[in-house]
Amino acid sequence: MLTSWRRFADRHPRLVESAFLLLLFVVTAAQGVGSGHDRWPGAVAASTAACCALLWRRRHPRPVVLVAAFCTGVAAASSTEVSALLLIPVIVALYELAVRSPERLARAYWLAAFALIVPPTLPPGPDDQPWAQTAVLTAFWTVLPVVQGSAVRARRAYLEAVRTRAEHAERTREEEARRRVAEERLRIARELHDVVAHHMALANAQAGTAAHLLRSRPGQAERILAELGTTTSSALRELQATVGLLRASDEAEAPLEPTPGLARLPELAAAFSSAGLDVGIDVDGEQRPLPPGVDLTAFRIVQEALTNVTKHTAAGTARVRLTYSGDRLTLTVSDDGGALPRPPAPGGGFGLIGMRERARTAGGSLRAGHRPGGGFAVTAELPLRT
C-alpha cells in the first residue's frame, strides 16, 4: 500500500501538492471559523495567505517561513488563540527550511517565527489565552520541525558521504586494477625485450663470427653454428614462456624451464664466448641465495649489459663482478678499454631504461656510464632481502 502511494506521488507530484495544501487550508480555516470570535474572517484570510505561501517553500524557504509566521501571527491575533492546527503552515515551512539549510540558520529563523507569532496575541484580554501558555505551545510545536528537519538533513548528508566514499573506493579499485595491468604489461614488455634483444644479438654475433671463420677455420665455424642452433632454441623457449604469461589463468601452462638466475651466469658467459666476447666472472664476499625476484633482476641486468657490449662495441673482453656485502648485492658489468664509442640505438633504445626499471622494482638502483680508462660500466645495487 505504501509503495503504491509513493509511486502515485512520483507520477502526479502537482496533484499531491495541491491536495496537501488544500488539506492545510481546510484545517487552518476551520480553526479560525470555529473560534467563534467576530474577527474570524481576518483569521481565515491570514491562514489562506499562509497556506498559499507554502507553494514557494522549496525554492524560497527563508521568505516563506517569515510570511507564514507573520500570517499565522495575524490569524492568532484575530482568533485570540494559538493552537497546533493554526501553526501547521509554519511547521511545514520550518521543516522545509531545516532540511535545506544549516542548523544554525534554521534556529535563527525559528526565533524570528516565534517573535512574529507570539507578540501579536498580547496583551491578553480577560477571555484570551494566557501569554505563557501561548509561548510554550508555540515554542513546542515550532521547534519540532526544526529538530526533525535537521536530523533528516544530517541523515541525507551522511548517506551522501557514504555514497561518495563508495564511489571513490570503486574508482580507486578501478585505478588500482588499471595500474596493476599497466605494471604487468611493462614487466612482460621488459621480459620480451631482454629475451629477444639478447638472443637476437647473440645469434647475430655468432652468425657473423661463423661466417668470418668459415674458410679459415671450418671446424670452429661448425661448432659456432651448432651453438647458434642452441641459442635460437633457447630464445624460442624463453619467448614461449614469456608470452604464456599473457594467457588466461585457466589456460596457463607450467613454465617450460626454471626462472633464470645468477646460477646461470656460467652458461650465459659461455654463450657470449661463442660470439667472440670473453666474459669473466668474479665474486667477492660470501655468496648467498637471493629472493627469486632479485635473482631474476640481477640475471637480466647482466644479460642486457653483456648484450649491449656485443651490439654497440668492438670489445673483446667483459667482466662481471658480484660483491656481497651486508644486505646488498653490487654487480658490475664492464667492458675493456678498447671498446668503441656506443652509438645511440635506433629509436632511442630501451636497454638502460629497462635495467633501471628492473633495479627500482627490486628496491635497488642502477647507474651506467663511461669508465675513466675507457670502456663502459653498468653498476647495480640490489637488496639481498625483500
PDB file of C-alpha atoms in Angstrom, residues 15-269:
ATOM      1  CA  LEU A  15      -1.800  16.740  -7.786  1.00  0.00           C
ATOM      2  CA  VAL A  16      -0.381  15.537  -4.466  1.00  0.00           C
ATOM      3  CA  GLU A  17       0.976  19.024  -3.686  1.00  0.00           C
ATOM      4  CA  SER A  18      -2.392  20.641  -4.417  1.00  0.00           C
ATOM      5  CA  ALA A  19      -4.239  18.119  -2.254  1.00  0.00           C
ATOM      6  CA  PHE A  20      -1.775  18.655   0.587  1.00  0.00           C
ATOM      7  CA  LEU A  21      -2.126  22.447   0.538  1.00  0.00           C
ATOM      8  CA  LEU A  22      -5.898  22.202   0.248  1.00  0.00           C
ATOM      9  CA  LEU A  23      -5.977  19.982   3.317  1.00  0.00           C
ATOM     10  CA  LEU A  24      -3.837  22.523   5.220  1.00  0.00           C
ATOM     11  CA  PHE A  25      -6.149  25.325   4.176  1.00  0.00           C
ATOM     12  CA  VAL A  26      -9.257  23.434   5.330  1.00  0.00           C
ATOM     13  CA  VAL A  27      -7.714  22.617   8.710  1.00  0.00           C
ATOM     14  CA  THR A  28      -6.412  26.118   9.444  1.00  0.00           C
ATOM     15  CA  ALA A  29      -9.500  27.891   8.095  1.00  0.00           C
ATOM     16  CA  ALA A  30     -11.748  25.643  10.160  1.00  0.00           C
ATOM     17  CA  GLN A  31      -9.686  26.565  13.196  1.00  0.00           C
ATOM     18  CA  GLY A  32     -10.338  30.265  12.559  1.00  0.00           C
ATOM     19  CA  VAL A  33     -14.066  29.779  11.890  1.00  0.00           C
ATOM     20  CA  GLY A  34     -14.503  27.509  14.883  1.00  0.00           C
ATOM     21  CA  SER A  35     -13.043  30.060  17.251  1.00  0.00           C
ATOM     22  CA  GLY A  36     -16.430  31.811  17.388  1.00  0.00           C
ATOM     23  CA  HIS A  37     -14.793  35.255  17.514  1.00  0.00           C
ATOM     24  CA  ASP A  38     -16.285  38.105  15.476  1.00  0.00           C
ATOM     25  CA  ARG A  39     -12.903  38.653  13.770  1.00  0.00           C
ATOM     26  CA  TRP A  40     -12.768  35.166  12.293  1.00  0.00           C
ATOM     27  CA  PRO A  41     -12.850  36.406   8.629  1.00  0.00           C
ATOM     28  CA  GLY A  42      -9.453  38.043   9.220  1.00  0.00           C
ATOM     29  CA  ALA A  43      -8.128  34.799  10.712  1.00  0.00           C
ATOM     30  CA  VAL A  44      -9.359  32.830   7.702  1.00  0.00           C
ATOM     31  CA  ALA A  45      -7.765  35.307   5.274  1.00  0.00           C
ATOM     32  CA  ALA A  46      -4.441  35.206   7.115  1.00  0.00           C
ATOM     33  CA  SER A  47      -4.490  31.400   7.218  1.00  0.00           C
ATOM     34  CA  THR A  48      -5.230  31.323   3.486  1.00  0.00           C
ATOM     35  CA  ALA A  49      -2.244  33.581   2.785  1.00  0.00           C
ATOM     36  CA  ALA A  50      -0.001  31.375   4.959  1.00  0.00           C
ATOM     37  CA  CYS A  51      -1.086  28.258   3.054  1.00  0.00           C
ATOM     38  CA  CYS A  52      -0.587  29.940  -0.337  1.00  0.00           C
ATOM     39  CA  ALA A  53       2.931  30.993   0.671  1.00  0.00           C
ATOM     40  CA  LEU A  54       3.834  27.317   1.038  1.00  0.00           C
ATOM     41  CA  LEU A  55       3.723  26.976  -2.762  1.00  0.00           C
ATOM     42  CA  TRP A  56       7.218  28.568  -2.853  1.00  0.00           C
ATOM     43  CA  ARG A  57       8.656  26.795   0.205  1.00  0.00           C
ATOM     44  CA  ARG A  58      11.142  24.690  -1.811  1.00  0.00           C
ATOM     45  CA  ARG A  59      12.528  27.471  -3.978  1.00  0.00           C
ATOM     46  CA  HIS A  60      12.458  30.248  -1.331  1.00  0.00           C
ATOM     47  CA  PRO A  61      12.275  28.571   2.091  1.00  0.00           C
ATOM     48  CA  ARG A  62      13.515  31.565   4.114  1.00  0.00           C
ATOM     49  CA  PRO A  63      10.980  34.184   2.975  1.00  0.00           C
ATOM     50  CA  VAL A  64       8.202  31.590   3.163  1.00  0.00           C
ATOM     51  CA  VAL A  65       8.956  30.967   6.862  1.00  0.00           C
ATOM     52  CA  LEU A  66       8.676  34.677   7.627  1.00  0.00           C
ATOM     53  CA  VAL A  67       5.485  35.129   5.569  1.00  0.00           C
ATOM     54  CA  ALA A  68       3.853  32.052   7.095  1.00  0.00           C
ATOM     55  CA  ALA A  69       4.832  33.126  10.613  1.00  0.00           C
ATOM     56  CA  PHE A  70       3.527  36.675  10.065  1.00  0.00           C
ATOM     57  CA  CYS A  71       0.209  35.426   8.651  1.00  0.00           C
ATOM     58  CA  THR A  72      -0.127  32.922  11.485  1.00  0.00           C
ATOM     59  CA  GLY A  73       0.516  35.707  13.997  1.00  0.00           C
ATOM     60  CA  VAL A  74      -2.222  37.798  12.355  1.00  0.00           C
ATOM     61  CA  ALA A  75      -4.573  34.800  12.398  1.00  0.00           C
ATOM     62  CA  ALA A  76      -3.776  34.143  16.049  1.00  0.00           C
ATOM     63  CA  ALA A  77      -4.440  37.787  16.947  1.00  0.00           C
ATOM     64  CA  SER A  78      -7.755  37.691  15.031  1.00  0.00           C
ATOM     65  CA  SER A  79      -8.919  34.475  16.650  1.00  0.00           C
ATOM     66  CA  THR A  80      -7.323  35.335  20.035  1.00  0.00           C
ATOM     67  CA  GLU A  81      -5.988  31.783  20.297  1.00  0.00           C
ATOM     68  CA  VAL A  82      -2.892  29.905  19.151  1.00  0.00           C
ATOM     69  CA  SER A  83      -3.354  26.182  18.511  1.00  0.00           C
ATOM     70  CA  ALA A  84      -1.340  23.414  16.905  1.00  0.00           C
ATOM     71  CA  LEU A  85      -3.676  23.337  13.899  1.00  0.00           C
ATOM     72  CA  LEU A  86      -3.219  27.060  13.322  1.00  0.00           C
ATOM     73  CA  LEU A  87       0.579  26.586  13.389  1.00  0.00           C
ATOM     74  CA  ILE A  88       0.619  23.905  10.657  1.00  0.00           C
ATOM     75  CA  PRO A  89       1.754  26.256   7.820  1.00  0.00           C
ATOM     76  CA  VAL A  90       4.652  27.495   9.968  1.00  0.00           C
ATOM     77  CA  ILE A  91       5.553  23.912  10.930  1.00  0.00           C
ATOM     78  CA  VAL A  92       5.696  22.876   7.263  1.00  0.00           C
ATOM     79  CA  ALA A  93       7.755  25.931   6.285  1.00  0.00           C
ATOM     80  CA  LEU A  94      10.237  25.460   9.160  1.00  0.00           C
ATOM     81  CA  TYR A  95      10.685  21.766   8.303  1.00  0.00           C
ATOM     82  CA  GLU A  96      11.446  22.601   4.669  1.00  0.00           C
ATOM     83  CA  LEU A  97      13.949  25.253   5.769  1.00  0.00           C
ATOM     84  CA  ALA A  98      15.656  22.914   8.254  1.00  0.00           C
ATOM     85  CA  VAL A  99      16.007  20.218   5.604  1.00  0.00           C
ATOM     86  CA  ARG A 100      17.610  22.605   3.091  1.00  0.00           C
ATOM     87  CA  SER A 101      19.659  24.945   5.329  1.00  0.00           C
ATOM     88  CA  PRO A 102      22.328  24.659   8.049  1.00  0.00           C
ATOM     89  CA  GLU A 103      21.091  24.070  11.570  1.00  0.00           C
ATOM     90  CA  ARG A 104      22.270  27.465  12.820  1.00  0.00           C
ATOM     91  CA  LEU A 105      20.244  29.269  10.149  1.00  0.00           C
ATOM     92  CA  ALA A 106      17.193  27.135  10.904  1.00  0.00           C
ATOM     93  CA  ARG A 107      17.422  28.086  14.607  1.00  0.00           C
ATOM     94  CA  ALA A 108      17.669  31.776  13.718  1.00  0.00           C
ATOM     95  CA  TYR A 109      14.539  31.621  11.563  1.00  0.00           C
ATOM     96  CA  TRP A 110      12.758  29.662  14.277  1.00  0.00           C
ATOM     97  CA  LEU A 111      13.407  32.546  16.687  1.00  0.00           C
ATOM     98  CA  ALA A 112      12.161  35.006  14.066  1.00  0.00           C
ATOM     99  CA  ALA A 113       8.984  32.938  13.540  1.00  0.00           C
ATOM    100  CA  PHE A 114       8.410  32.753  17.291  1.00  0.00           C
ATOM    101  CA  ALA A 115       8.735  36.537  17.542  1.00  0.00           C
ATOM    102  CA  LEU A 116       6.219  37.042  14.718  1.00  0.00           C
ATOM    103  CA  ILE A 117       3.611  34.682  16.179  1.00  0.00           C
ATOM    104  CA  VAL A 118       3.555  35.314  19.933  1.00  0.00           C
ATOM    105  CA  PRO A 119       3.700  39.141  20.374  1.00  0.00           C
ATOM    106  CA  PRO A 120       0.544  39.846  18.269  1.00  0.00           C
ATOM    107  CA  THR A 121      -1.506  37.937  20.824  1.00  0.00           C
ATOM    108  CA  LEU A 122      -0.505  40.455  23.570  1.00  0.00           C
ATOM    109  CA  PRO A 123      -1.828  41.935  25.793  1.00  0.00           C
ATOM    110  CA  PRO A 124      -4.256  39.205  26.771  1.00  0.00           C
ATOM    111  CA  GLY A 125      -7.823  40.148  27.480  1.00  0.00           C
ATOM    112  CA  PRO A 126      -9.980  38.545  30.148  1.00  0.00           C
ATOM    113  CA  ASP A 127     -11.108  35.853  27.720  1.00  0.00           C
ATOM    114  CA  ASP A 128      -7.855  35.451  25.802  1.00  0.00           C
ATOM    115  CA  GLN A 129      -5.387  32.596  26.041  1.00  0.00           C
ATOM    116  CA  PRO A 130      -2.689  33.219  28.715  1.00  0.00           C
ATOM    117  CA  TRP A 131       0.566  34.528  27.275  1.00  0.00           C
ATOM    118  CA  ALA A 132       2.700  31.814  28.952  1.00  0.00           C
ATOM    119  CA  GLN A 133       0.524  29.071  27.517  1.00  0.00           C
ATOM    120  CA  THR A 134       0.729  30.667  24.057  1.00  0.00           C
ATOM    121  CA  ALA A 135       4.532  30.955  24.242  1.00  0.00           C
ATOM    122  CA  VAL A 136       5.047  27.393  25.425  1.00  0.00           C
ATOM    123  CA  LEU A 137       2.638  25.957  22.875  1.00  0.00           C
ATOM    124  CA  THR A 138       4.191  27.942  20.017  1.00  0.00           C
ATOM    125  CA  ALA A 139       7.749  27.085  21.043  1.00  0.00           C
ATOM    126  CA  PHE A 140       6.964  23.376  21.355  1.00  0.00           C
ATOM    127  CA  TRP A 141       5.170  22.936  18.029  1.00  0.00           C
ATOM    128  CA  THR A 142       7.604  25.059  16.036  1.00  0.00           C
ATOM    129  CA  VAL A 143      10.811  23.581  17.450  1.00  0.00           C
ATOM    130  CA  LEU A 144       9.779  20.043  16.468  1.00  0.00           C
ATOM    131  CA  PRO A 145      10.069  20.592  12.675  1.00  0.00           C
ATOM    132  CA  VAL A 146      13.442  22.275  13.146  1.00  0.00           C
ATOM    133  CA  VAL A 147      14.781  19.294  15.090  1.00  0.00           C
ATOM    134  CA  GLN A 148      13.269  16.756  12.699  1.00  0.00           C
ATOM    135  CA  GLY A 149      14.370  18.644   9.595  1.00  0.00           C
ATOM    136  CA  SER A 150      17.934  18.992  10.902  1.00  0.00           C
ATOM    137  CA  ALA A 151      18.006  15.264  11.628  1.00  0.00           C
ATOM    138  CA  VAL A 152      16.780  14.472   8.107  1.00  0.00           C
ATOM    139  CA  ARG A 153      19.361  16.833   6.628  1.00  0.00           C
ATOM    140  CA  ALA A 154      22.150  15.225   8.673  1.00  0.00           C
ATOM    141  CA  ARG A 155      20.950  11.777   7.610  1.00  0.00           C
ATOM    142  CA  ARG A 156      20.956  12.782   3.951  1.00  0.00           C
ATOM    143  CA  ALA A 157      24.430  14.284   4.290  1.00  0.00           C
ATOM    144  CA  TYR A 158      25.652  11.061   5.911  1.00  0.00           C
ATOM    145  CA  LEU A 159      24.166   8.906   3.160  1.00  0.00           C
ATOM    146  CA  GLU A 160      25.665  11.205   0.520  1.00  0.00           C
ATOM    147  CA  ALA A 161      29.067  10.950   2.207  1.00  0.00           C
ATOM    148  CA  VAL A 162      28.754   7.150   2.286  1.00  0.00           C
ATOM    149  CA  ARG A 163      27.787   7.114  -1.394  1.00  0.00           C
ATOM    150  CA  THR A 164      30.697   9.425  -2.253  1.00  0.00           C
ATOM    151  CA  ARG A 165      33.139   7.243  -0.330  1.00  0.00           C
ATOM    152  CA  ALA A 166      31.773   4.144  -2.059  1.00  0.00           C
ATOM    153  CA  GLU A 167      32.160   5.766  -5.483  1.00  0.00           C
ATOM    154  CA  HIS A 168      35.668   6.911  -4.563  1.00  0.00           C
ATOM    155  CA  ALA A 169      36.556   3.422  -3.387  1.00  0.00           C
ATOM    156  CA  GLU A 170      35.179   1.964  -6.624  1.00  0.00           C
ATOM    157  CA  ARG A 171      37.180   4.452  -8.692  1.00  0.00           C
ATOM    158  CA  THR A 172      40.256   3.680  -6.603  1.00  0.00           C
ATOM    159  CA  ARG A 173      39.804  -0.047  -7.188  1.00  0.00           C
ATOM    160  CA  GLU A 174      39.438   0.528 -10.912  1.00  0.00           C
ATOM    161  CA  GLU A 175      42.507   2.781 -10.997  1.00  0.00           C
ATOM    162  CA  GLU A 176      44.461   0.232  -8.966  1.00  0.00           C
ATOM    163  CA  ALA A 177      43.399  -2.512 -11.367  1.00  0.00           C
ATOM    164  CA  ARG A 178      44.442  -0.398 -14.344  1.00  0.00           C
ATOM    165  CA  ARG A 179      47.745   0.404 -12.652  1.00  0.00           C
ATOM    166  CA  ARG A 180      48.419  -3.279 -11.990  1.00  0.00           C
ATOM    167  CA  VAL A 181      47.582  -4.134 -15.589  1.00  0.00           C
ATOM    168  CA  ALA A 182      49.950  -1.411 -16.803  1.00  0.00           C
ATOM    169  CA  GLU A 183      52.706  -2.652 -14.497  1.00  0.00           C
ATOM    170  CA  GLU A 184      52.188  -6.224 -15.684  1.00  0.00           C
ATOM    171  CA  ARG A 185      52.325  -5.115 -19.306  1.00  0.00           C
ATOM    172  CA  LEU A 186      55.519  -3.185 -18.603  1.00  0.00           C
ATOM    173  CA  ARG A 187      57.043  -6.203 -16.856  1.00  0.00           C
ATOM    174  CA  ILE A 188      56.180  -8.514 -19.764  1.00  0.00           C
ATOM    175  CA  ALA A 189      57.490  -5.908 -22.212  1.00  0.00           C
ATOM    176  CA  ARG A 190      60.801  -5.836 -20.326  1.00  0.00           C
ATOM    177  CA  GLU A 191      60.980  -9.613 -20.381  1.00  0.00           C
ATOM    178  CA  LEU A 192      60.271  -9.723 -24.102  1.00  0.00           C
ATOM    179  CA  HIS A 193      62.823  -7.010 -24.763  1.00  0.00           C
ATOM    180  CA  ASP A 194      65.521  -8.758 -22.750  1.00  0.00           C
ATOM    181  CA  VAL A 195      64.820 -12.183 -24.247  1.00  0.00           C
ATOM    182  CA  VAL A 196      64.549 -11.036 -27.852  1.00  0.00           C
ATOM    183  CA  ALA A 197      67.347  -8.457 -27.733  1.00  0.00           C
ATOM    184  CA  HIS A 198      69.781 -10.800 -26.002  1.00  0.00           C
ATOM    185  CA  HIS A 199      69.234 -13.853 -28.153  1.00  0.00           C
ATOM    186  CA  MET A 200      68.976 -11.938 -31.421  1.00  0.00           C
ATOM    187  CA  ALA A 201      72.171 -10.006 -30.684  1.00  0.00           C
ATOM    188  CA  LEU A 202      73.923 -13.196 -29.625  1.00  0.00           C
ATOM    189  CA  ALA A 203      72.682 -15.088 -32.689  1.00  0.00           C
ATOM    190  CA  ASN A 204      73.795 -12.239 -34.954  1.00  0.00           C
ATOM    191  CA  ALA A 205      77.239 -12.203 -33.382  1.00  0.00           C
ATOM    192  CA  GLN A 206      77.576 -15.984 -33.638  1.00  0.00           C
ATOM    193  CA  ALA A 207      76.451 -15.952 -37.283  1.00  0.00           C
ATOM    194  CA  GLY A 208      78.914 -13.199 -38.098  1.00  0.00           C
ATOM    195  CA  THR A 209      81.767 -14.999 -36.341  1.00  0.00           C
ATOM    196  CA  ALA A 210      80.915 -18.271 -38.091  1.00  0.00           C
ATOM    197  CA  ALA A 211      80.849 -16.537 -41.494  1.00  0.00           C
ATOM    198  CA  HIS A 212      84.231 -14.996 -40.771  1.00  0.00           C
ATOM    199  CA  LEU A 213      85.805 -18.325 -39.764  1.00  0.00           C
ATOM    200  CA  LEU A 214      84.066 -20.475 -42.348  1.00  0.00           C
ATOM    201  CA  ARG A 215      87.030 -20.662 -44.752  1.00  0.00           C
ATOM    202  CA  SER A 216      89.976 -20.308 -42.385  1.00  0.00           C
ATOM    203  CA  ARG A 217      88.649 -22.476 -39.519  1.00  0.00           C
ATOM    204  CA  PRO A 218      85.731 -24.564 -40.724  1.00  0.00           C
ATOM    205  CA  GLY A 219      85.755 -26.779 -37.636  1.00  0.00           C
ATOM    206  CA  GLN A 220      85.357 -23.825 -35.281  1.00  0.00           C
ATOM    207  CA  ALA A 221      82.728 -22.295 -37.578  1.00  0.00           C
ATOM    208  CA  GLU A 222      80.798 -25.561 -37.475  1.00  0.00           C
ATOM    209  CA  ARG A 223      80.917 -25.559 -33.684  1.00  0.00           C
ATOM    210  CA  ILE A 224      79.666 -21.941 -33.543  1.00  0.00           C
ATOM    211  CA  LEU A 225      76.822 -22.782 -35.935  1.00  0.00           C
ATOM    212  CA  ALA A 226      75.839 -25.652 -33.656  1.00  0.00           C
ATOM    213  CA  GLU A 227      75.787 -23.233 -30.715  1.00  0.00           C
ATOM    214  CA  LEU A 228      73.723 -20.860 -32.851  1.00  0.00           C
ATOM    215  CA  GLY A 229      71.027 -23.535 -33.023  1.00  0.00           C
ATOM    216  CA  THR A 230      71.163 -23.830 -29.235  1.00  0.00           C
ATOM    217  CA  THR A 231      70.842 -20.047 -28.930  1.00  0.00           C
ATOM    218  CA  THR A 232      67.768 -19.872 -31.160  1.00  0.00           C
ATOM    219  CA  SER A 233      66.146 -22.845 -29.393  1.00  0.00           C
ATOM    220  CA  SER A 234      66.714 -21.185 -26.034  1.00  0.00           C
ATOM    221  CA  ALA A 235      65.247 -17.944 -27.414  1.00  0.00           C
ATOM    222  CA  LEU A 236      62.143 -19.789 -28.561  1.00  0.00           C
ATOM    223  CA  ARG A 237      61.706 -21.489 -25.189  1.00  0.00           C
ATOM    224  CA  GLU A 238      62.051 -18.247 -23.203  1.00  0.00           C
ATOM    225  CA  LEU A 239      59.847 -16.379 -25.647  1.00  0.00           C
ATOM    226  CA  GLN A 240      57.147 -19.038 -25.359  1.00  0.00           C
ATOM    227  CA  ALA A 241      57.329 -18.971 -21.565  1.00  0.00           C
ATOM    228  CA  THR A 242      57.076 -15.157 -21.508  1.00  0.00           C
ATOM    229  CA  VAL A 243      54.209 -14.958 -23.986  1.00  0.00           C
ATOM    230  CA  GLY A 244      52.465 -17.655 -21.956  1.00  0.00           C
ATOM    231  CA  LEU A 245      52.027 -15.058 -19.202  1.00  0.00           C
ATOM    232  CA  LEU A 246      49.518 -13.298 -21.449  1.00  0.00           C
ATOM    233  CA  ARG A 247      47.179 -16.287 -21.402  1.00  0.00           C
ATOM    234  CA  ALA A 248      44.196 -16.547 -19.122  1.00  0.00           C
ATOM    235  CA  SER A 249      44.873 -18.136 -15.755  1.00  0.00           C
ATOM    236  CA  ASP A 250      42.817 -21.224 -16.620  1.00  0.00           C
ATOM    237  CA  GLU A 251      44.824 -21.693 -19.821  1.00  0.00           C
ATOM    238  CA  ALA A 252      48.269 -21.049 -18.416  1.00  0.00           C
ATOM    239  CA  GLU A 253      50.715 -23.895 -18.652  1.00  0.00           C
ATOM    240  CA  ALA A 254      53.621 -24.737 -16.422  1.00  0.00           C
ATOM    241  CA  PRO A 255      56.874 -22.912 -17.252  1.00  0.00           C
ATOM    242  CA  LEU A 256      58.987 -24.725 -19.785  1.00  0.00           C
ATOM    243  CA  GLU A 257      62.171 -24.069 -17.818  1.00  0.00           C
ATOM    244  CA  PRO A 258      63.179 -22.629 -14.415  1.00  0.00           C
ATOM    245  CA  THR A 259      63.262 -18.877 -13.958  1.00  0.00           C
ATOM    246  CA  PRO A 260      66.726 -17.579 -14.888  1.00  0.00           C
ATOM    247  CA  GLY A 261      69.040 -16.538 -12.063  1.00  0.00           C
ATOM    248  CA  LEU A 262      72.685 -15.884 -11.257  1.00  0.00           C
ATOM    249  CA  ALA A 263      73.286 -19.635 -11.193  1.00  0.00           C
ATOM    250  CA  ARG A 264      73.103 -19.495 -14.991  1.00  0.00           C
ATOM    251  CA  LEU A 265      75.896 -16.914 -15.320  1.00  0.00           C
ATOM    252  CA  PRO A 266      78.490 -19.514 -16.459  1.00  0.00           C
ATOM    253  CA  GLU A 267      76.069 -20.681 -19.167  1.00  0.00           C
ATOM    254  CA  LEU A 268      75.494 -17.049 -20.196  1.00  0.00           C
ATOM    255  CA  ALA A 269      79.233 -16.356 -20.308  1.00  0.00           C
TER     256      ALA A 269
END
